[in-house]
Tab-separated table of C-alpha atoms in Angstrom:
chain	number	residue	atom	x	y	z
A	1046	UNK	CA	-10.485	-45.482	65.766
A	1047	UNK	CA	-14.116	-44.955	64.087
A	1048	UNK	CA	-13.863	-44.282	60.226
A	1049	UNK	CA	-16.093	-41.796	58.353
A	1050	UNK	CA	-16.625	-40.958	54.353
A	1051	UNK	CA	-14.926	-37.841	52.685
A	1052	UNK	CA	-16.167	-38.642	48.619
A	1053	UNK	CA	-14.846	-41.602	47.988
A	1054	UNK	CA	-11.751	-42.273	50.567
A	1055	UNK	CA	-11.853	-43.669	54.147
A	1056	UNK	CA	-10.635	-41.332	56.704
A	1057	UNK	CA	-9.657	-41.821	60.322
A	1058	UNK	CA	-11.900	-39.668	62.774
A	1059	UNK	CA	-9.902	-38.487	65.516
A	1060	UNK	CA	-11.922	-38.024	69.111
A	1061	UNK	CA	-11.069	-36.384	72.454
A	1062	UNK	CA	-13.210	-35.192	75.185
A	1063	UNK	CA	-14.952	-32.335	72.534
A	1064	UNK	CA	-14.876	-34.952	69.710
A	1065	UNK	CA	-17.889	-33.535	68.153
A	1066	UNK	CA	-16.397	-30.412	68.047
A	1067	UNK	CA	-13.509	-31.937	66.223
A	1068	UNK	CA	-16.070	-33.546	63.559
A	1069	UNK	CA	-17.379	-29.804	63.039
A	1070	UNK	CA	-14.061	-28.905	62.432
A	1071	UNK	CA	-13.517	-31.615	60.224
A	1072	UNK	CA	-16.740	-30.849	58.205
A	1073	UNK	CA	-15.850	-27.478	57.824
A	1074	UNK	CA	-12.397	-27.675	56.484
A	1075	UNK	CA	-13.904	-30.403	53.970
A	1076	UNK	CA	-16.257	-27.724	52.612
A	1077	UNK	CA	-13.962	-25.335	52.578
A	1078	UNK	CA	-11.970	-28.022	50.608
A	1079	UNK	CA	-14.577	-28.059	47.825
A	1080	UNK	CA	-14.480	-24.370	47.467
A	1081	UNK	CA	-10.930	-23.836	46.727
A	1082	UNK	CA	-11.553	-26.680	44.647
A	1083	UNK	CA	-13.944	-25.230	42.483
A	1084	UNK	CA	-12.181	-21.810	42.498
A	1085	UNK	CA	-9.438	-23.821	41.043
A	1086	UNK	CA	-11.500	-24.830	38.545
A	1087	UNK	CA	-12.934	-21.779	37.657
A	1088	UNK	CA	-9.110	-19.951	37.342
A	1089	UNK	CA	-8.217	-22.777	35.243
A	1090	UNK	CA	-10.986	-22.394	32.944
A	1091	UNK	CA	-10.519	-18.309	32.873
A	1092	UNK	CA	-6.917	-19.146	31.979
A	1093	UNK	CA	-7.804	-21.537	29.169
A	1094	UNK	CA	-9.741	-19.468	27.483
A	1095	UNK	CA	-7.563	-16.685	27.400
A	1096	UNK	CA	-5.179	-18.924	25.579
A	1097	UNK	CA	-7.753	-19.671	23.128
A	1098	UNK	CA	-8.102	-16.216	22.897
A	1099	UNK	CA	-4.663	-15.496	22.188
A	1100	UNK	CA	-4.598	-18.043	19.865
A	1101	UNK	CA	-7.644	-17.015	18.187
A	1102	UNK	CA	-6.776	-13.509	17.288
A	1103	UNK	CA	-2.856	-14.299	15.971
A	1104	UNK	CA	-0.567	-13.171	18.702
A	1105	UNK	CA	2.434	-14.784	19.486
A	1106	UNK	CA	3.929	-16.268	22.349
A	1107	UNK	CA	7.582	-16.121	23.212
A	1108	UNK	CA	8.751	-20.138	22.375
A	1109	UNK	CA	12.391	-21.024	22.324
A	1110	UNK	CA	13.493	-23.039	19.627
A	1111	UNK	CA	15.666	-22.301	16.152
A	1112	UNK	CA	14.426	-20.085	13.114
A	1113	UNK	CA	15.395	-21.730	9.580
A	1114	UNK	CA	14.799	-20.038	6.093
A	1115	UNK	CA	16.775	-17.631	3.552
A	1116	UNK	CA	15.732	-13.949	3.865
A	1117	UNK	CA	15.560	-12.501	6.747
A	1118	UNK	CA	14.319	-13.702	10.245
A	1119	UNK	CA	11.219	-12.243	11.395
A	1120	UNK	CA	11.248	-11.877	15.124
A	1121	UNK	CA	8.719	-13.105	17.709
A	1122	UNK	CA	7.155	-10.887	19.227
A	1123	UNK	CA	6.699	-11.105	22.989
A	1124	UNK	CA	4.382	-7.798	24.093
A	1125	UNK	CA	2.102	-5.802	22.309
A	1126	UNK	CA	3.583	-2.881	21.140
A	1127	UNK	CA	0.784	0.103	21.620
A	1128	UNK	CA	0.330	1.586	18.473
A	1129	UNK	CA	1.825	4.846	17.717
A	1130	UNK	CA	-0.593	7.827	17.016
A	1131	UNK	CA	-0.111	9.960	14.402
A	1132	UNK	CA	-1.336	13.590	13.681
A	1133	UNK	CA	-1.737	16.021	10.900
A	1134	UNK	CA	0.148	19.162	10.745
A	1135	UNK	CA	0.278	22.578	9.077
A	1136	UNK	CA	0.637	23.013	5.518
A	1137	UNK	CA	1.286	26.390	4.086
A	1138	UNK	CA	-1.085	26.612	0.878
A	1139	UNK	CA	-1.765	29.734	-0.849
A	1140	UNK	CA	-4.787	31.397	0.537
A	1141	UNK	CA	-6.945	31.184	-2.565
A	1142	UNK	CA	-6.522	29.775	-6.074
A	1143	UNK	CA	-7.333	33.257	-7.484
A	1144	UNK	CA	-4.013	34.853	-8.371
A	1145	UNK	CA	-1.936	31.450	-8.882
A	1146	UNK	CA	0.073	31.107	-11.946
A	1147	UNK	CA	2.633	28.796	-13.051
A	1148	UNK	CA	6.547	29.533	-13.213
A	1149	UNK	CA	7.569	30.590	-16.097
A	1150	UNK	CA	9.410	27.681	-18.087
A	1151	UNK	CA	8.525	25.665	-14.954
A	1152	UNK	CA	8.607	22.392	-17.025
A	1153	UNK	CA	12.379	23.179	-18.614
A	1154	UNK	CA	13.738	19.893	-16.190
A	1155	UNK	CA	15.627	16.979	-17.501
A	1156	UNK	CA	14.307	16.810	-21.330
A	1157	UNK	CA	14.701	13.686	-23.851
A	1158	UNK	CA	11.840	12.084	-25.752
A	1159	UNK	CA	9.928	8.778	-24.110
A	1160	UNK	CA	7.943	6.753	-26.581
A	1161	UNK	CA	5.997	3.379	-25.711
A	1162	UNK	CA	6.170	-0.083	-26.593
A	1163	UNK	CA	2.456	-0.762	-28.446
A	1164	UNK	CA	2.705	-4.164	-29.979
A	1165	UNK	CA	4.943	-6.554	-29.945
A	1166	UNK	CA	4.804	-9.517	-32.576
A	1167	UNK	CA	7.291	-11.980	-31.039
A	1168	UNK	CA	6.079	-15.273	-31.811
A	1169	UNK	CA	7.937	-17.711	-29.954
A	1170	UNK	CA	9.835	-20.935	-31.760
A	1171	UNK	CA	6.897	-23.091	-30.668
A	1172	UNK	CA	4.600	-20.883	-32.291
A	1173	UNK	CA	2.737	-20.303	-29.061
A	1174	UNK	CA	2.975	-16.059	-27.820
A	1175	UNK	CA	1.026	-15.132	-24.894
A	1176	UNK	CA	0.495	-11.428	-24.618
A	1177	UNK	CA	1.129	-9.607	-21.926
A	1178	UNK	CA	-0.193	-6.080	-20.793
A	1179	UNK	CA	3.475	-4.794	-19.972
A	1180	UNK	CA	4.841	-7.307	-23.082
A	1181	UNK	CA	7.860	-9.243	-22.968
A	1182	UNK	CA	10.683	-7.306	-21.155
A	1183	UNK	CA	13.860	-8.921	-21.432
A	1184	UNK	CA	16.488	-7.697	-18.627
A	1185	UNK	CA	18.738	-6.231	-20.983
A	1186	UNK	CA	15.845	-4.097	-21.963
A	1187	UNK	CA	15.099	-3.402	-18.093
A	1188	UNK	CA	18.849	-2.203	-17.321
A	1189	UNK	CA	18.695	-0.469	-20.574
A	1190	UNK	CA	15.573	1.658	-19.561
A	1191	UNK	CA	16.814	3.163	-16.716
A	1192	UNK	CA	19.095	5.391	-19.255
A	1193	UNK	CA	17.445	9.115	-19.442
A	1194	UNK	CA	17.491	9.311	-22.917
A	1195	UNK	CA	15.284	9.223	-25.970
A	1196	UNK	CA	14.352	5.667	-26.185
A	1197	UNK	CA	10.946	3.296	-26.963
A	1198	UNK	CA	10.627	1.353	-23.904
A	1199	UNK	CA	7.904	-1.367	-22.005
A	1200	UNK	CA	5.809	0.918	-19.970
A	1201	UNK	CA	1.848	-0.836	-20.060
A	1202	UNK	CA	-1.091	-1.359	-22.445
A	1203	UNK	CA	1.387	-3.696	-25.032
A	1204	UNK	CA	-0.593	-5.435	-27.538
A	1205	UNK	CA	-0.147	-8.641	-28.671
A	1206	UNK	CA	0.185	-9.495	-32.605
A	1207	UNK	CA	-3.070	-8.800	-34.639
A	1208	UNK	CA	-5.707	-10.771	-34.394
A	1209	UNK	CA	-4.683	-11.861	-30.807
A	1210	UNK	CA	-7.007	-10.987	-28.017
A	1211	UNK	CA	-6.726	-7.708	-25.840
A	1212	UNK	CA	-4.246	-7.596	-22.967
A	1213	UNK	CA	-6.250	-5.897	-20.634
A	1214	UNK	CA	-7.285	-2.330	-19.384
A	1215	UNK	CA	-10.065	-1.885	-21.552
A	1216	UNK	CA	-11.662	1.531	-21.761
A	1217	UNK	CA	-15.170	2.945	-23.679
A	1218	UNK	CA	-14.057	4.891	-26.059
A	1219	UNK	CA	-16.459	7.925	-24.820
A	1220	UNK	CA	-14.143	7.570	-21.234
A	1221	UNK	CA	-11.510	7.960	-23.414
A	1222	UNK	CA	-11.836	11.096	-25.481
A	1223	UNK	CA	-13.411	12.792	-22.540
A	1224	UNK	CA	-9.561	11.756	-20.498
A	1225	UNK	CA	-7.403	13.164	-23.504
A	1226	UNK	CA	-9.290	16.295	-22.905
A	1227	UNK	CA	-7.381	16.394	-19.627
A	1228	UNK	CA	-4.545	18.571	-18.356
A	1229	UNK	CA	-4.932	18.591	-14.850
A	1230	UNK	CA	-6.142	15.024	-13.172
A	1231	UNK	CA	-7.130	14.021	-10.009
A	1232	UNK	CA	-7.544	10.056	-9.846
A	1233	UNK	CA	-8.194	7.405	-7.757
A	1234	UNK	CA	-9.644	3.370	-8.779
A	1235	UNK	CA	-11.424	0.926	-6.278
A	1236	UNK	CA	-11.076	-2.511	-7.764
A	1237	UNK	CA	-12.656	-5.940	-6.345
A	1238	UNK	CA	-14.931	-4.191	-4.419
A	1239	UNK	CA	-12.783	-3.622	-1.666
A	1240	UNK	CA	-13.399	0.159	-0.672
A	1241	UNK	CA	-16.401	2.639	-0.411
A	1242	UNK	CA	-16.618	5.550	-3.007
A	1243	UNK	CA	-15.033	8.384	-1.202
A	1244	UNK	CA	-16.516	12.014	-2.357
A	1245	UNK	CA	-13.932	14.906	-2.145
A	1246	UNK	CA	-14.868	17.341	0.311
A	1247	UNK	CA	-16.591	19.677	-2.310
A	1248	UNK	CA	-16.263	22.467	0.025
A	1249	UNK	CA	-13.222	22.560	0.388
A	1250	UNK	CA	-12.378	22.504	-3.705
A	1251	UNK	CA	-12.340	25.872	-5.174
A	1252	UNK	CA	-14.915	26.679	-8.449
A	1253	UNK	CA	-11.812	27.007	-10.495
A	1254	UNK	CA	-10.633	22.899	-9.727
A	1255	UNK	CA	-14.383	22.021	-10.155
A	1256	UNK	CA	-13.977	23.235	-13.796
A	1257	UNK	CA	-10.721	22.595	-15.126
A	1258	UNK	CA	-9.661	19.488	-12.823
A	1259	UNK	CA	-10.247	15.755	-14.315
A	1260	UNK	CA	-11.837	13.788	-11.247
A	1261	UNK	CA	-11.810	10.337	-12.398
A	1262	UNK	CA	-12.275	7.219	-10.533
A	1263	UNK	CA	-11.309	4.025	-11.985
A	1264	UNK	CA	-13.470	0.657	-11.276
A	1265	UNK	CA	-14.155	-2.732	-12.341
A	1266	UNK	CA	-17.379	-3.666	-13.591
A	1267	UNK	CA	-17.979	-5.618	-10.136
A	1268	UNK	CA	-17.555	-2.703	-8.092
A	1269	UNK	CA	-19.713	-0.644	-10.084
A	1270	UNK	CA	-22.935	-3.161	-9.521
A	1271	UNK	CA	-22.173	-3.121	-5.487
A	1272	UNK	CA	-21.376	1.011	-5.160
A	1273	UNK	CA	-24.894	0.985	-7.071
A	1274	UNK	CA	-26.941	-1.674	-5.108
A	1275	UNK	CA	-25.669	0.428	-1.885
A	1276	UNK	CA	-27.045	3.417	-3.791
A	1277	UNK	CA	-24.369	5.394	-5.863
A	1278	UNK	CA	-25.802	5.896	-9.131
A	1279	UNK	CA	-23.706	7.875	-11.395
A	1280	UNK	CA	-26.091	10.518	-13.072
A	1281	UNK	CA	-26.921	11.322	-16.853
A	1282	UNK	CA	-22.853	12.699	-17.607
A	1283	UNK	CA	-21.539	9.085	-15.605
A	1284	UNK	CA	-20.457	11.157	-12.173
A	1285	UNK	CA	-21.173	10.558	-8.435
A	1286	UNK	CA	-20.747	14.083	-7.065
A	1287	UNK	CA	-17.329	14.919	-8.272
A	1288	UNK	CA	-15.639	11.668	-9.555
A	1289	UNK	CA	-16.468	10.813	-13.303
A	1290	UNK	CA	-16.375	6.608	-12.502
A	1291	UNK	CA	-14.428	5.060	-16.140
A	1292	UNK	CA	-15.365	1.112	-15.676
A	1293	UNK	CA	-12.807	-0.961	-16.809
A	1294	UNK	CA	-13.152	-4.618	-18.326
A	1295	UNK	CA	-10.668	-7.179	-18.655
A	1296	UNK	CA	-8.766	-6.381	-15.943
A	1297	UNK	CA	-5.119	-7.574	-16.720
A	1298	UNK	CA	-4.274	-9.013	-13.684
A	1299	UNK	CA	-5.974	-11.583	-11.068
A	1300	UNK	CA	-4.325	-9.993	-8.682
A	1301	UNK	CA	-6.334	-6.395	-7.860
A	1302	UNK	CA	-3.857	-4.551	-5.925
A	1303	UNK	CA	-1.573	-5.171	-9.473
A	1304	UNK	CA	-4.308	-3.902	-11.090
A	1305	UNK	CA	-4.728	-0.847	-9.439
A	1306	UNK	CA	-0.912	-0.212	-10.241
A	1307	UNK	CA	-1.666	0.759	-13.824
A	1308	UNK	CA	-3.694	4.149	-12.939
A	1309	UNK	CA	-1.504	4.766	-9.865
A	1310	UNK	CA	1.833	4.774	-11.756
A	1311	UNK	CA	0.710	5.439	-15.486
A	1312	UNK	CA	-1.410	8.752	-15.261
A	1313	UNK	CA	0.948	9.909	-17.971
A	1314	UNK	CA	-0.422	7.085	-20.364
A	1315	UNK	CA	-4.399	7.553	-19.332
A	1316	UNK	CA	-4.157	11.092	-19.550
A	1317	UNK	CA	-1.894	11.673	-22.540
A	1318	UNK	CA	-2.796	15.515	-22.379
A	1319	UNK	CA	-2.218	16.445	-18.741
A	1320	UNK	CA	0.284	18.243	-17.981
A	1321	UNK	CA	0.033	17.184	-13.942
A	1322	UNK	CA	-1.740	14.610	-11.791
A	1323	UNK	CA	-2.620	13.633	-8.468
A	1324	UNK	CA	-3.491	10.565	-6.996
A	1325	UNK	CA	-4.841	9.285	-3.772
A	1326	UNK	CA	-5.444	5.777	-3.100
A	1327	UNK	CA	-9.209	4.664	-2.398
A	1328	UNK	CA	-8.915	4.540	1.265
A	1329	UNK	CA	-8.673	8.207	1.591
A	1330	UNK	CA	-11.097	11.309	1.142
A	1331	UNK	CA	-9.543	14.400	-0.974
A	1332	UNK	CA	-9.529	17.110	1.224
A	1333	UNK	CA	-7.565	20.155	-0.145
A	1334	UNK	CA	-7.763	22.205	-3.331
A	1335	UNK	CA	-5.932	20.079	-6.414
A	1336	UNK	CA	-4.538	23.465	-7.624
A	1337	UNK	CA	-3.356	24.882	-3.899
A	1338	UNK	CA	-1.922	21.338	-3.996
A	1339	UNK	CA	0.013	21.698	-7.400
A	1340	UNK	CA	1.359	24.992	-6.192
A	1341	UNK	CA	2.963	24.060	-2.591
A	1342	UNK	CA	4.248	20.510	-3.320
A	1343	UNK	CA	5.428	21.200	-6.894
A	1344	UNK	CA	5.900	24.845	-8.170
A	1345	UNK	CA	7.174	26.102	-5.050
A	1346	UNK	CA	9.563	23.492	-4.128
A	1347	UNK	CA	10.168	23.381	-8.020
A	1348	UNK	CA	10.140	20.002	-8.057
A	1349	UNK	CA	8.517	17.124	-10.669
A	1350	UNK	CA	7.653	14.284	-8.759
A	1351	UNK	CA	6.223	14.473	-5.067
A	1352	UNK	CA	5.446	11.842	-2.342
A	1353	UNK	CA	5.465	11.876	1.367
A	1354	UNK	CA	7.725	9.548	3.331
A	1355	UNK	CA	6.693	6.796	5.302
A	1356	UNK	CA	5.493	7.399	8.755
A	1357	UNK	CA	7.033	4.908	10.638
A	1358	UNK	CA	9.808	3.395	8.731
A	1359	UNK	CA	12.699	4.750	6.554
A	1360	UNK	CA	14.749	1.618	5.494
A	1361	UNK	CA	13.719	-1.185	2.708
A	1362	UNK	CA	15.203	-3.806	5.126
A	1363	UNK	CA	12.104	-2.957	7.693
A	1364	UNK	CA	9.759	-2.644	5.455
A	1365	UNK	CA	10.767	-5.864	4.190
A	1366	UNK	CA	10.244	-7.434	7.792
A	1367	UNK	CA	7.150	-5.740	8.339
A	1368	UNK	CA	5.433	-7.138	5.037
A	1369	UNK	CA	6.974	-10.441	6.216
A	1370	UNK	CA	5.197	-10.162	9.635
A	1371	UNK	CA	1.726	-9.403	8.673
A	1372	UNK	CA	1.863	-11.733	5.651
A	1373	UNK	CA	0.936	-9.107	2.855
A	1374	UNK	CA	3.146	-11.308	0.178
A	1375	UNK	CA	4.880	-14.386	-0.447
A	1376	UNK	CA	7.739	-14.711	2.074
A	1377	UNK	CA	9.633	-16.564	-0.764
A	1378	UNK	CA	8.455	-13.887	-3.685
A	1379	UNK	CA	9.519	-10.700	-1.341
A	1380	UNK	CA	13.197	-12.751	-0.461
A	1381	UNK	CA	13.868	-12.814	-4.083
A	1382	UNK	CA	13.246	-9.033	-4.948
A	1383	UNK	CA	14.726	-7.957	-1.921
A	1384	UNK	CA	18.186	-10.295	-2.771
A	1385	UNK	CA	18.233	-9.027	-6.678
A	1386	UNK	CA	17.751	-5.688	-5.486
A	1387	UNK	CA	20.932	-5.930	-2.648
A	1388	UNK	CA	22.917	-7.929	-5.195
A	1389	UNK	CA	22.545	-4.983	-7.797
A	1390	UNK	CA	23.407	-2.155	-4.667
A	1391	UNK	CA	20.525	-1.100	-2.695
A	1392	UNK	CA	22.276	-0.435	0.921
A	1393	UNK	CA	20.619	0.531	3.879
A	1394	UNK	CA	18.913	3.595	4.481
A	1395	UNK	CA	21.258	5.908	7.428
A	1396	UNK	CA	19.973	8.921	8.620
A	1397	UNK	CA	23.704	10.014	9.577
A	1398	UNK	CA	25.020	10.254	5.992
A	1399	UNK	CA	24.584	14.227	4.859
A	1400	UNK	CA	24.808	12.616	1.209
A	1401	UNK	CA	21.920	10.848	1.526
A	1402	UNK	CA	19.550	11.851	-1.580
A	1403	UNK	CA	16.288	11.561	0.390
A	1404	UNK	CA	14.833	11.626	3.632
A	1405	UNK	CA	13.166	8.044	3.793
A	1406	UNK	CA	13.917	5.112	1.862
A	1407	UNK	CA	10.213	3.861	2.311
A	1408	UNK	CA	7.489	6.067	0.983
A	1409	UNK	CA	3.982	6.117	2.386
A	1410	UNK	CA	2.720	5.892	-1.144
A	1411	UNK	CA	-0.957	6.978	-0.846
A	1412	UNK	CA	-0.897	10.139	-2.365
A	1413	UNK	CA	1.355	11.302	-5.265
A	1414	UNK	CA	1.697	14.599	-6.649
A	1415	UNK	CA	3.160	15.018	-10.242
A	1416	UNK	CA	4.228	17.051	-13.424
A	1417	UNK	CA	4.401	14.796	-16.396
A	1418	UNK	CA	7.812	15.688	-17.266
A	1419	UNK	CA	10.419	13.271	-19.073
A	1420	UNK	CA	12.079	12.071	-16.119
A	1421	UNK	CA	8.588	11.738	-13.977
A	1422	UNK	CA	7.131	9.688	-16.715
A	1423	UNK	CA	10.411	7.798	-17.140
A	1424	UNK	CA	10.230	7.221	-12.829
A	1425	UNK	CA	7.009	5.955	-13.228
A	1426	UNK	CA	7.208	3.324	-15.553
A	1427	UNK	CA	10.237	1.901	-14.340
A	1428	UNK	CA	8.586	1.616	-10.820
A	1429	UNK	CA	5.676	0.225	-12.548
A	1430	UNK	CA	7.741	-2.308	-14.515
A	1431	UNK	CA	9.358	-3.162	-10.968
A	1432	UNK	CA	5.957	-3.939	-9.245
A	1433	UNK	CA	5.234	-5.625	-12.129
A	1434	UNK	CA	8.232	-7.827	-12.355
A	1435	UNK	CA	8.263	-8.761	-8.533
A	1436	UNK	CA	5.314	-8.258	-6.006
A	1437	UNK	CA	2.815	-5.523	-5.844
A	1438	UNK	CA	4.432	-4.040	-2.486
A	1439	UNK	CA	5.261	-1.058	-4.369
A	1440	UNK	CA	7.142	0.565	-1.315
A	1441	UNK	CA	9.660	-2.228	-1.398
A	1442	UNK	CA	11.061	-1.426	-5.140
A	1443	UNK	CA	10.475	2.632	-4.679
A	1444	UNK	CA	14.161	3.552	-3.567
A	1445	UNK	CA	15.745	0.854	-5.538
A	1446	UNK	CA	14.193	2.286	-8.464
A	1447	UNK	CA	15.322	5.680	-7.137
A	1448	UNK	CA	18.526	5.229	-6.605
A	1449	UNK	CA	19.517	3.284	-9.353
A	1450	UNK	CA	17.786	5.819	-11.925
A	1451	UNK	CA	19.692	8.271	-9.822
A	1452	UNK	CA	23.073	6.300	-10.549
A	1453	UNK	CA	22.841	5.366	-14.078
A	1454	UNK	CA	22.127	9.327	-15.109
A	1455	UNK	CA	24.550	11.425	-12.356
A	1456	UNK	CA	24.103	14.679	-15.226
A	1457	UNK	CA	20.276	14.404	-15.356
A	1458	UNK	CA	18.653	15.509	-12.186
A	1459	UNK	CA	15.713	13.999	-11.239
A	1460	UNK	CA	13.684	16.548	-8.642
A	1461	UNK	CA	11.669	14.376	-6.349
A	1462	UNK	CA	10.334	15.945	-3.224
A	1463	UNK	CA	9.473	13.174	-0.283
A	1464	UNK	CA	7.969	15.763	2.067
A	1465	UNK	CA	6.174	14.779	5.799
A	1466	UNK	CA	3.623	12.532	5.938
A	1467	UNK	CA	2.172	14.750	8.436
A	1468	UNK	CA	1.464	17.100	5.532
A	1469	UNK	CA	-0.155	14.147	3.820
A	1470	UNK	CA	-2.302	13.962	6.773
A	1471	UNK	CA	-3.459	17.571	6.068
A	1472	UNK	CA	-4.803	16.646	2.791
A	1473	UNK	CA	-6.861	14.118	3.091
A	1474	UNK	CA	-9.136	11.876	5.798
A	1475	UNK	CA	-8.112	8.311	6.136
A	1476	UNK	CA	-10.066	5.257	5.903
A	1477	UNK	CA	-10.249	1.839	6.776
A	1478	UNK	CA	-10.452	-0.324	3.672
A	1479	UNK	CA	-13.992	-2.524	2.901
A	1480	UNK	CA	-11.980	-5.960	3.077
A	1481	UNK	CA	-8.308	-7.477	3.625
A	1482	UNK	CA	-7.915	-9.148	0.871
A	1483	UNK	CA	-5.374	-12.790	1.334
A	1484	UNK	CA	-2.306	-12.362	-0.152
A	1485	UNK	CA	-1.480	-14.123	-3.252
A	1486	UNK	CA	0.861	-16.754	-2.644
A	1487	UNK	CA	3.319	-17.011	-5.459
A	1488	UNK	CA	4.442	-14.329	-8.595
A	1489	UNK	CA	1.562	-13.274	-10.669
């Protein structure tokens, strides 16, 4: 039997009466060989980089093995879920601002007398005292806050001793005197640079608003130098079409989305005149008339504090798992507020129970509508003090604070309105933010 070369093996060539016709064959199948062998190739490549891929851009395969850890257990995900869409829908304003007027002794809610922590001059037995902007809270004080009643309690801008340096926040006094002039405000901050300036839709704000409504947008000296490199220059007055920008310098925390806590809870402390306030965070584009606003979420509803529910989830113990999935906090940080807050009663959110005091246990959290009443002012800085105390994911301590104000003062009603965040929708044009900032990985 003869021998011929296929690469590098021997191989037998068989013969018969047509052998060359058998060596054709032979030939052919061996190129034929070589393509399916470099098709192989080619589909194992393909395949490799679509692991690489997958890989690359975070999403998880299904392995088997054992999950360890306190808190609890975020799942793997095995499919991409297609994201749900979500749509504006009708909200019944007022047709014009002309002829509104507010109720009559629409401010007679829940009324006891809040003052505010302004120094504190605890010097510890070391001698050493590190102010704080929120001071020194002890937990007694915390559980004693939550009391309706006339009381002096931690609630921002807490100065150390004199002599000591400032705690943060700082304000020129011009800003200042023009926000005590306030009694209607409209407020938003962009801190670290990590959104565009968003104009309200001027058209669609009425000539009354435009001269009795406090637009004020809150930014760090940073973000003021980038907004004006990329051409926003405030004018002669400090404004950039509606917004009056306030720069503030020593911001108190590292951590921005902390700092942008103080003007989204503490309107009541910025704007010691107003008698209302709205805020929308940075990422979205005021669309609706501040007073037409005032009238449908507040006066009509006759309620003090309103915020629209969350649009996807309705229980703290998803939320939890879905700020545990995407990393937006310290696993370990968000396990310890979520056990102190189950250890001190927070149950889960059921749709079933007609007691239930609200419709969602999760807010969406972008857009707030309130009267400065006692008990508003007295919901916002305990919420404040919460997000200050644990981890800036402000939806995770909303219903704890909530319900435990709730429980601790069963006489005093407290009239919060969580309407549809469809409604939200309505109001204003969303945005993607500049940057994702990393989350911080411990407490701040």
């Amino acid at each position: 039997m003869a021998l011929h070369r296929h690469g590098s093996e021997v191989l037998p060539e068989r013969r018969d009466n047509s052998g060359s016709v058998v060596r054709s064959y032979e030939r052919f199948r061996t190129r034929r060989g070589r393509k399916l062998g470099r098709f192989t190739k080619r589909m194992l490549s393909l395949a490799l980089l679509f692991l690489i891929y997958l890989l690359g851009f975070g999403i998880k395969l299904p392995f088997h093995g054992s999950h360890h850890g306190s808190g609890l257990k975020v799942p793997v995900r095995t499919k991409n879920k297609q994201r749900k869409q979500h749509f504006p829908c009708e909200v019944g304003f007022a047709e014009s601002v002309d002829n509104l007027v507010e109720p009559k002794d629409f401010m007679n809610f829940t009324q006891f007398s809040i003052r505010y922590i302004d120094r504190e001059e605890i010097i510890s037995e070391h001698g050493i005292f590190e102010p704080r902007f929120v001071g020194h809270q002890t937990l007694q004080e915390r559980e004693n806050s939550f009391y309706a009643r006339n009381q002096t309690l931690h609630c921002g801008f807490v100065k150390g001793p004199v002599g000591y340096p400032s705690t943060g926040f700082d304000l020129n006094e011009k800003d200042r005197e023009y926000m005590n002039t306030c009694h209607i405000a409209v407020s938003s901050c962009i801190f670290g640079s990590s959104d565009f300036l968003r104009r309200p839709t001027s058209k669609k704000i009425s000539d009354y608003s435009k001269k009795n409504v406090c637009f004020v947008m809150f930014m760090d000296e940073l973000t003021m130098e980038k907004l004006s490199l990329e051409g926003k220059v405030l004018d002669g007055e400090g404004y950039v079409g509606l917004w009056r920008v306030v720069v503030v310098k020593n911001l108190p925390y590292t951590d921005m989305r902390k700092t942008g806590k103080v003007p989204k809870f503490l309107p009541h402390r910025l704007f010691p005149s107003a008698r209302y306030s709205i805020w929308l965070d940075s990422k979205l584009r005021l669309q609706a008339d501040p007073m037409l606003t005032l009238e449908y979420f507040l006066w009509r509803k006759g309620s003090e504090y309103a915020i629209s529910n969350h649009y996807d989830r309705h229980c703290v113990w998803e939320e939890v798992l879905q700020n545990k999935r995407l990393n937006k906090y310290n696993h370990t940080a968000i396990d310890e507020q979520f056990q102190f807050y189950q250890s001190d009663g927070l149950i889960k959110f059921n749709a079933t129970d007609e007691s239930i005091p609200l419709p969602s246990y999760v807010p969406e959290g972008s857009f707030i509508v309130r009267a400065h009443s006692p008990m508003s002012n007295l919901f916002s800085c305990l919420w404040f003090n919460e997000v200050n105390r644990f981890t800036s994911r402000d939806q995770l301590s909303f219903a704890y604070t909530f319900l435990k104000l709730r429980r601790m003062n069963p006489e005093k009603p407290f009239f919060l309105n969580m309407f549809k965040d469809c409604e939200r929708r309505a109001l204003v044009k969303l945005f993607h933010h500049r940057v994702d900032e990393a989350p911080p990985t411990s407490f701040v």
